[in-house]
Structure formats: C-alpha cells, structure tokens
C-alpha atoms as one frame of an Amber mdcrd trajectory, in Angstrom:
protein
 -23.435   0.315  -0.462 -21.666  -3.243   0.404 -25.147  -4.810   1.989 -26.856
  -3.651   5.013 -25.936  -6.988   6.644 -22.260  -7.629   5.321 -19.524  -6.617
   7.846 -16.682  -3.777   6.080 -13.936  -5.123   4.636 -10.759  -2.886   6.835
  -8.350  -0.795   5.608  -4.947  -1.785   5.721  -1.197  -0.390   5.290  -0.982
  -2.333   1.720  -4.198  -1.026   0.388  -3.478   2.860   1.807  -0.102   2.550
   0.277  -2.075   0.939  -3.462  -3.902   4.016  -3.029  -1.633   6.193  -2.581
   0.168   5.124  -5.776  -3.030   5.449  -7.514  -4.813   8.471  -6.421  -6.922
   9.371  -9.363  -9.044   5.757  -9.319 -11.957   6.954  -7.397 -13.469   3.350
  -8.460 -10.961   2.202  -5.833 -11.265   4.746  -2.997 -15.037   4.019  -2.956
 -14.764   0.304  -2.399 -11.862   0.464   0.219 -13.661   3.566   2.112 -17.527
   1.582   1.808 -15.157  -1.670   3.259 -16.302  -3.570   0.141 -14.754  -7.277
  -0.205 -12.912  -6.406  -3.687 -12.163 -10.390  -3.933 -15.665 -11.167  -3.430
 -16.793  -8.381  -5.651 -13.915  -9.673  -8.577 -15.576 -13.231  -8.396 -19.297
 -12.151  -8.876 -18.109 -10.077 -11.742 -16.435 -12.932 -13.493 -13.148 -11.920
 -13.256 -11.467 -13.091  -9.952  -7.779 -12.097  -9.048  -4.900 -14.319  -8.426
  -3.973 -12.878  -5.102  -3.340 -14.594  -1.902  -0.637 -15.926   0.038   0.029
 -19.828  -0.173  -0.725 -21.219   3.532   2.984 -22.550   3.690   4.144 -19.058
   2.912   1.674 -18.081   5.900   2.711 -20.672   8.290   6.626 -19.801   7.726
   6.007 -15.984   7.935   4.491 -16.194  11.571   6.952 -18.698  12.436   9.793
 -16.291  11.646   8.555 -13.131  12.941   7.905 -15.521  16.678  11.407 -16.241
  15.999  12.147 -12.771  15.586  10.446 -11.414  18.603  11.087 -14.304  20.909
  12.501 -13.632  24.717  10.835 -10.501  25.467  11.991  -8.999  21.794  16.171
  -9.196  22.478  16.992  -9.904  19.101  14.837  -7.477  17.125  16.296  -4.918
  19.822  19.381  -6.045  19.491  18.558  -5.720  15.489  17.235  -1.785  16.204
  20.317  -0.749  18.537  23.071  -1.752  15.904  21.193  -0.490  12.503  19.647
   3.032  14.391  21.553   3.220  17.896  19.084   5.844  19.786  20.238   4.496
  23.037  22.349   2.478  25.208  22.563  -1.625  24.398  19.617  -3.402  25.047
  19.807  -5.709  28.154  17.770  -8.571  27.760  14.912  -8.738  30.310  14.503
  -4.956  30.943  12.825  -3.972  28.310   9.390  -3.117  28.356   6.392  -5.461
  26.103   3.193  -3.721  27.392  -0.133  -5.636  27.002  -1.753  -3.759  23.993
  -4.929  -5.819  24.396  -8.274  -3.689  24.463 -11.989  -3.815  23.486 -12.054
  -3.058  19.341 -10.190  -1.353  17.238 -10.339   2.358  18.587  -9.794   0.587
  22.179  -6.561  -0.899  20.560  -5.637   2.437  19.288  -6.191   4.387  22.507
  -4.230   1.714  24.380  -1.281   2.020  21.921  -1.713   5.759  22.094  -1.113
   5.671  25.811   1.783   2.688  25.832   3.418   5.383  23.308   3.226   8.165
  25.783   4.842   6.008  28.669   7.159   4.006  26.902   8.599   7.912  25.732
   9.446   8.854  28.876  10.846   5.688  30.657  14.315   6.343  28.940  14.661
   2.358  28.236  13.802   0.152  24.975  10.125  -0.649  24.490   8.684  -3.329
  21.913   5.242  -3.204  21.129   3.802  -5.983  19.713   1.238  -5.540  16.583
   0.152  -2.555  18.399  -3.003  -0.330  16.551  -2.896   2.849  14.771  -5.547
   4.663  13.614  -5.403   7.442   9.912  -7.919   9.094   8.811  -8.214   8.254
   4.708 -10.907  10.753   2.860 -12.795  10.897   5.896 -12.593   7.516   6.555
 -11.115   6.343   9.611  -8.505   3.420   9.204  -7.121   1.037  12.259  -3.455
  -0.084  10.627  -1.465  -2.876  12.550   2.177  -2.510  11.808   4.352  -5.928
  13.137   6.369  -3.764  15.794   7.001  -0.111  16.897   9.825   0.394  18.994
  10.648   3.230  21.422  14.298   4.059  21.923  15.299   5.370  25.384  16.013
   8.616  23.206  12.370   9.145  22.959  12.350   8.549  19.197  10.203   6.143
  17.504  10.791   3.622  14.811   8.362   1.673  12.580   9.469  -2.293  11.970
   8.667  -4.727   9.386   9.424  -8.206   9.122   9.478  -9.953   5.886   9.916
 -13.841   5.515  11.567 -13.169   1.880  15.442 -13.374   2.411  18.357 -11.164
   2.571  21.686 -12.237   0.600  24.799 -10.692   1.073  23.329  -7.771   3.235
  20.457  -6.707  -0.276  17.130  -8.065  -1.155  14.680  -8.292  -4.012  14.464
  -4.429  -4.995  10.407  -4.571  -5.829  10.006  -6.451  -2.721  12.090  -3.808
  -0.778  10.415  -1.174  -2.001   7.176  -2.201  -1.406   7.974  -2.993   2.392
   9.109   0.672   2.172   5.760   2.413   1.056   3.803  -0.028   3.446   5.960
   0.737   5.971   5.701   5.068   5.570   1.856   3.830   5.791   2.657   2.720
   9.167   4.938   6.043   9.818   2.269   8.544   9.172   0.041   6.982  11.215
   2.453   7.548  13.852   3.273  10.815  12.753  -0.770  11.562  14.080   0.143
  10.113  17.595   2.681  12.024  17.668   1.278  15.222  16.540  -1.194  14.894
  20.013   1.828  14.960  22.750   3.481  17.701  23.563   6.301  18.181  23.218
   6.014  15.684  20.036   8.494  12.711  19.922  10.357  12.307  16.703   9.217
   9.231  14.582  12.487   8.371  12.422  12.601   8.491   8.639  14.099   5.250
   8.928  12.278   1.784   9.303  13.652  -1.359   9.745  13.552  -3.863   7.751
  13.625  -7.741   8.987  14.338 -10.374   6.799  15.656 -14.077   6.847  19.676
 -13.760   6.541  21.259 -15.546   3.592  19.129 -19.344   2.942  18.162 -19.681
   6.863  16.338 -19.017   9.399  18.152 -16.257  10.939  17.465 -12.937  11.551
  19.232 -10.163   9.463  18.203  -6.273   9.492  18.320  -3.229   7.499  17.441
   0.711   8.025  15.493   1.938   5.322  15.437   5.477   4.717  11.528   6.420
   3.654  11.165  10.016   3.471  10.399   9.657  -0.553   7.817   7.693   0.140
   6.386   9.844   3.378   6.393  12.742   0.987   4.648  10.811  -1.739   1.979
   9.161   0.329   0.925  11.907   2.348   0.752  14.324  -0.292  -1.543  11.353
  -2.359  -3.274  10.645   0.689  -4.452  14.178   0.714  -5.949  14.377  -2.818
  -8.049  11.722  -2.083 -11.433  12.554  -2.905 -13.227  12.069  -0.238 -15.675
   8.981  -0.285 -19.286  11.081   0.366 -18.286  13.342  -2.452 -17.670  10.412
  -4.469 -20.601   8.627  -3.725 -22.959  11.905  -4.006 -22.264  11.471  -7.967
 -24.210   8.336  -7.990 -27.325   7.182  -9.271 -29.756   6.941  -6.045 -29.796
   3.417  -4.602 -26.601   1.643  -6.097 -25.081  -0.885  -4.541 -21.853  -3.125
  -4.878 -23.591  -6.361  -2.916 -21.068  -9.191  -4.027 -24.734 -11.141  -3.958
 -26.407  -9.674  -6.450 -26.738 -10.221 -10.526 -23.648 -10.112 -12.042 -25.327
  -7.449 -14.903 -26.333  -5.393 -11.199 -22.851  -5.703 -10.020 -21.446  -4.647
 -13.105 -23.122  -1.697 -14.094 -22.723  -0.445 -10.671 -19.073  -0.845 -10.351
 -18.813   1.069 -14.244 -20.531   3.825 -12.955 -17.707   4.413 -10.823 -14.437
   5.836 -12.686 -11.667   3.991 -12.570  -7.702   4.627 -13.726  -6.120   1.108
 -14.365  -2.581   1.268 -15.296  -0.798  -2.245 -15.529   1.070  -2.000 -11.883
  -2.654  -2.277 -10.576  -2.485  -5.791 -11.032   0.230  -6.095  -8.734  -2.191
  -4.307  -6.119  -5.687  -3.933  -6.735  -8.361  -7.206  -6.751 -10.279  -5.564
  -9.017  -7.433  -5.320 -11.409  -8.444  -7.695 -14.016 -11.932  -6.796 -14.436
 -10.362  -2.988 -15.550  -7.938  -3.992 -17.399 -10.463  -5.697 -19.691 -12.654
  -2.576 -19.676  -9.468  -0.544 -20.574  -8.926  -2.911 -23.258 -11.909  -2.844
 -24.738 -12.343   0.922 -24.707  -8.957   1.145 -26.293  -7.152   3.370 -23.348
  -4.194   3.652 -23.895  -3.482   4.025 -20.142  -3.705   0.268 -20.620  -0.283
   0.507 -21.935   1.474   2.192 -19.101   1.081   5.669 -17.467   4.771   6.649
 -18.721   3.263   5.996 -22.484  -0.056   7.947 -21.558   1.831  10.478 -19.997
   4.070  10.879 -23.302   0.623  10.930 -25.638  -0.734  14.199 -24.416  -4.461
  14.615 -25.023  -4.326  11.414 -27.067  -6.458   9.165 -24.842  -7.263   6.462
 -26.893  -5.603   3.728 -29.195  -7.693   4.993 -31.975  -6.991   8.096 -31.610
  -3.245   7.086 -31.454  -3.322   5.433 -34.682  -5.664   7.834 -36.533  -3.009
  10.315 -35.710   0.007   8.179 -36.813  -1.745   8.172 -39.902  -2.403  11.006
 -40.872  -6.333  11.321 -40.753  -6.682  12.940 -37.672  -4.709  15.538 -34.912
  -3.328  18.744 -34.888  -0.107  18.499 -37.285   1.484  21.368 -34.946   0.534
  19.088 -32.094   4.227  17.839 -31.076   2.430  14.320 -29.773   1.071  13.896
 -33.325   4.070  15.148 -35.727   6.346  12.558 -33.413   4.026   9.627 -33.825
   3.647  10.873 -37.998   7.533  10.776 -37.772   7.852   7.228 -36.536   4.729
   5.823 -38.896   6.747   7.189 -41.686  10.416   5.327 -40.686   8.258   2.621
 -39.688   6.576   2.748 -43.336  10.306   3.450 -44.953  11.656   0.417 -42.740
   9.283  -2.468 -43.660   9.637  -0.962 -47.343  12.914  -1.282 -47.361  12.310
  -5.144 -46.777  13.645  -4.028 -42.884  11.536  -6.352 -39.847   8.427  -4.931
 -38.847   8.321  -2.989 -35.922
C-alpha cells in the first residue's frame, strides 16, 4: 500500500500516543500501521505540514541528554534516587550500562528484554541507554526507543525522558509536560509487556521522570510524573484500535498511498479512507492540514472542536447547525435544537436591540 520498493515509515512513542488520543481516525491508523511517510504523502497532496525540529534545537537536545547521562549515568541516577528512592544512593562507577547493541530491531528488543531480566536481580542501579521495546498496535508490531529505563536495586522499573525545554522554579510549560507524559505511558506499556513475560513480574512505576534543563542553563533538574491517567487512557484507546487488515479489507482492490504517484491518485485514495480531524490534530498528525480543509469544506462541525461536536448531538454538520438555529429544520423537542433556537433568538433580540453582533 506505501510502494513495493519504499522502506515503512516506524512507529514511534509520539505517533502511538497521537493515536491514542485519536482513536476513531482509521485514516490515521492505516498510514502509521502500512509505515506510510505521512510528510511525504502531505507534500504530494499539496498540503505539506509545518512539523520538524529546527537543527539547532536538534544539536542542543543531544548535547543535553550526553550531558545528562555522562560518567556512566551518575547524575540521571543521582536524579532517579532523590525524586523515586527504590534503593540505596547510587555510587558512581558501580552501576551497571549494559551494551544494548544487536542485529535489528527485534534483536534490540530481545537484548533489552534480557538486560531487563538481569539488571532485576543484581540488587544495584542499572541505566540502559535508548534501549528497544517492542508493542503490538492493531496487529502491528511497533519497536519504541524510550531515552533511558532504569532498574532500581528494588527490582522496580522506571521509564525516563529528557526534554531540552527548561524547568523554572521546579514547573514547566503545562502542554509540553503533558505531552512528555502520554509519550512517556507509551514507553510504560511497552514495558508493562516485558514485564508481563517474567515471573514473578517486576513492578514498572506509575511514575516517570522527567529531565529538563534547570532554570536558563545547562543543568540538569528532575521531576516524577505520576502517569496512571494517561496508562489508563492509552491502553484502553490502544485497544479499540481497529485493526489495520480489517481496515484495509474495506478498500477498493488495488489502492495505494505511493507518495509518487498523481496527486488526483493520491488523493482519492487517501479520501477513501475515513478520517476524524479535530483541531488538536494539527498539533500531531502530518496529515493534519490536508483534513482540516476536507472538514472545512464538508462543513463538519468537528472542525470546530470535539467539545462543540460533542455538545451538538446528531447535528453533524454546519448546515445542519444553522438550518436548525433557524428554524427550518430539527426536531423542536430535540434539546440540541430548542438550545441553539434559544440563542438565534437572543442573538436576533441582541443585534435588534442595536447590541454588537455576536
């Protein structure tokens, strides 16, 4: 469905966690489970997205998290010990960094699977690196690379993520905080799985932490972050996922979303696919802009915000909306439609009362 010939665009803890927040776009679950290149796809369409990270924003990201796990890891342990505890003080030089390196993906994940099992049972810290976890996502496997798991000598397990965005006064950007959050319970239930196959199971904690840049510098700063709202959320979205066969099985024989073919190809193909854009897709989905236009021009009003489509009832269109707040069409016992009749008639009473438009 990408091209025979083009390699599969991987699955990673920020697109789970976009579709977890959006489980009812099977337009999106498609693409990421087929390992279609949404960029490339949103530039043969004609309308390309604005992500990407600036290259000094990448440079000054890898140079803090080096920073971060410099000398074997002591600060970020250091970091672990006084937000979590789960152990005596780190000493620097004994803990453990084993070599994750492997053959692939699933020879990542097997060798992370097994540095799990030992570090559990040493009863000292253990840092690894970028090690590899594998979820399965509607029956699509996905290999997730979290920036550090740690094992405390308790046995327990804790997911970390540094950030290069700064921490002032101990609190960060709330948006950006959160999202760190539902990537990071990406990274947790994948762990959870690992877990799940050792008996007895260790305990992965319900709190990650969070690295950051303290105050304006260069330093490192930490804080726990309890997730278990946003475990519960993702794994119960994860598992309504249609799953990407059935998905495909409802399409016309032969399609295909080959970023090198006709636009007019390309874009019949990816309508045949339903999608549910609300605006926070923009802030997560490549494909964002191209729906929002669609949405637009179909007059959704899910274009509007899913808390105003959730409040319209089986009003699904502008149209519709309107044709209501008039008066020419909906049930008047419809609560929906004597509400919007209500506010068309203040609104109607306002302006002729020489009041300011709404």
């Amino acid at each position: 469905m990408r091209g025979a010939d083009l390699p599969a665009r991987p699955l990673d803890a920020r697109a789970l966690a976009a579709l977890a927040a959006n489980p009812g776009c099977r337009r999106r679950a498609l693409l990421d489970g087929a390992g279609v290149d949404k960029t490339a796809l949103a530039q043969s369409l004609g309308s390309p997205s604005g992500f990407g990270q600036s290259q000094f924003a990448f440079v000054r990201g890898n140079a803090f998290e080096a920073r971060v796990k410099a000398d074997g890891g002591a600060e970020l342990l250091r970091l672990t010990h006084g937000r979590l505890g789960g152990g005596p003080d780190p000493v620097p030089g004994e803990s453990a960094v084993p070599d994750l390196s492997a053959a692939g993906p699933e020879g990542r994940a097997a060798r992370t699977a097994l540095a799990l099992r030992e570090a559990t049972g040493s009863g000292g810290w253990t840092l690894l690196d970028h090690p590899m976890l594998a979820l399965d996502v509607a029956g699509t496997p996905a290999f997730l690379e979290p920036d550090a798991v740690v094992v405390h000598p308790d046995g327990t397990w804790t997911v970390v993520e540094i950030k290069s965005f700064p921490m002032i006064d101990g609190s960060a950007d709330a948006a950006k905080v959160g999202a760190a959050a539902r990537q990071a319970a990406v990274y947790a239930l994948a762990l959870e799985r690992v877990a799940e196959r050792m008996d007895p199971a260790p305990r992965v904690r319900n709190h990650v932490l969070l690295v950051c840049p303290k105050d304006f510098s260069n330093l490192p700063t930490a804080s726990a972050i309890d997730v278990r709202k946003q475990l519960s959320v993702t794994r119960r979205q994860l598992d309504r996922l249609a799953r990407v066969e059935d998905i495909a099985a409802e399409l016309p024989a032969g399609i295909t979303f080959d970023v090198r073919r006709p636009t007019e190809e390309l874009t019949a193909a990816v309508e045949a696919v339903p999608a549910t854009y609300a605006p926070e897709c923009l802030a997560a989905c490549e494909l964002a802009f191209h729906c929002r236009d669609r949405a637009r021009e179909q007059g959704d009003v899910t274009a509007l915000g899913r808390s105003i489509r959730g409040e319209l009832g089986g009003l699904t269109t502008i149209g519709e909306v309107l044709a209501a707040a008039a008066g020419t069409a909906g049930d008047p016992a419809d609560p929906t439609v004597a509400a919007l009749r209500r506010a068309a008639a203040l609104r109607a009473s306002g302006v002729g009362a020489g009041g300011a438009p709404c």
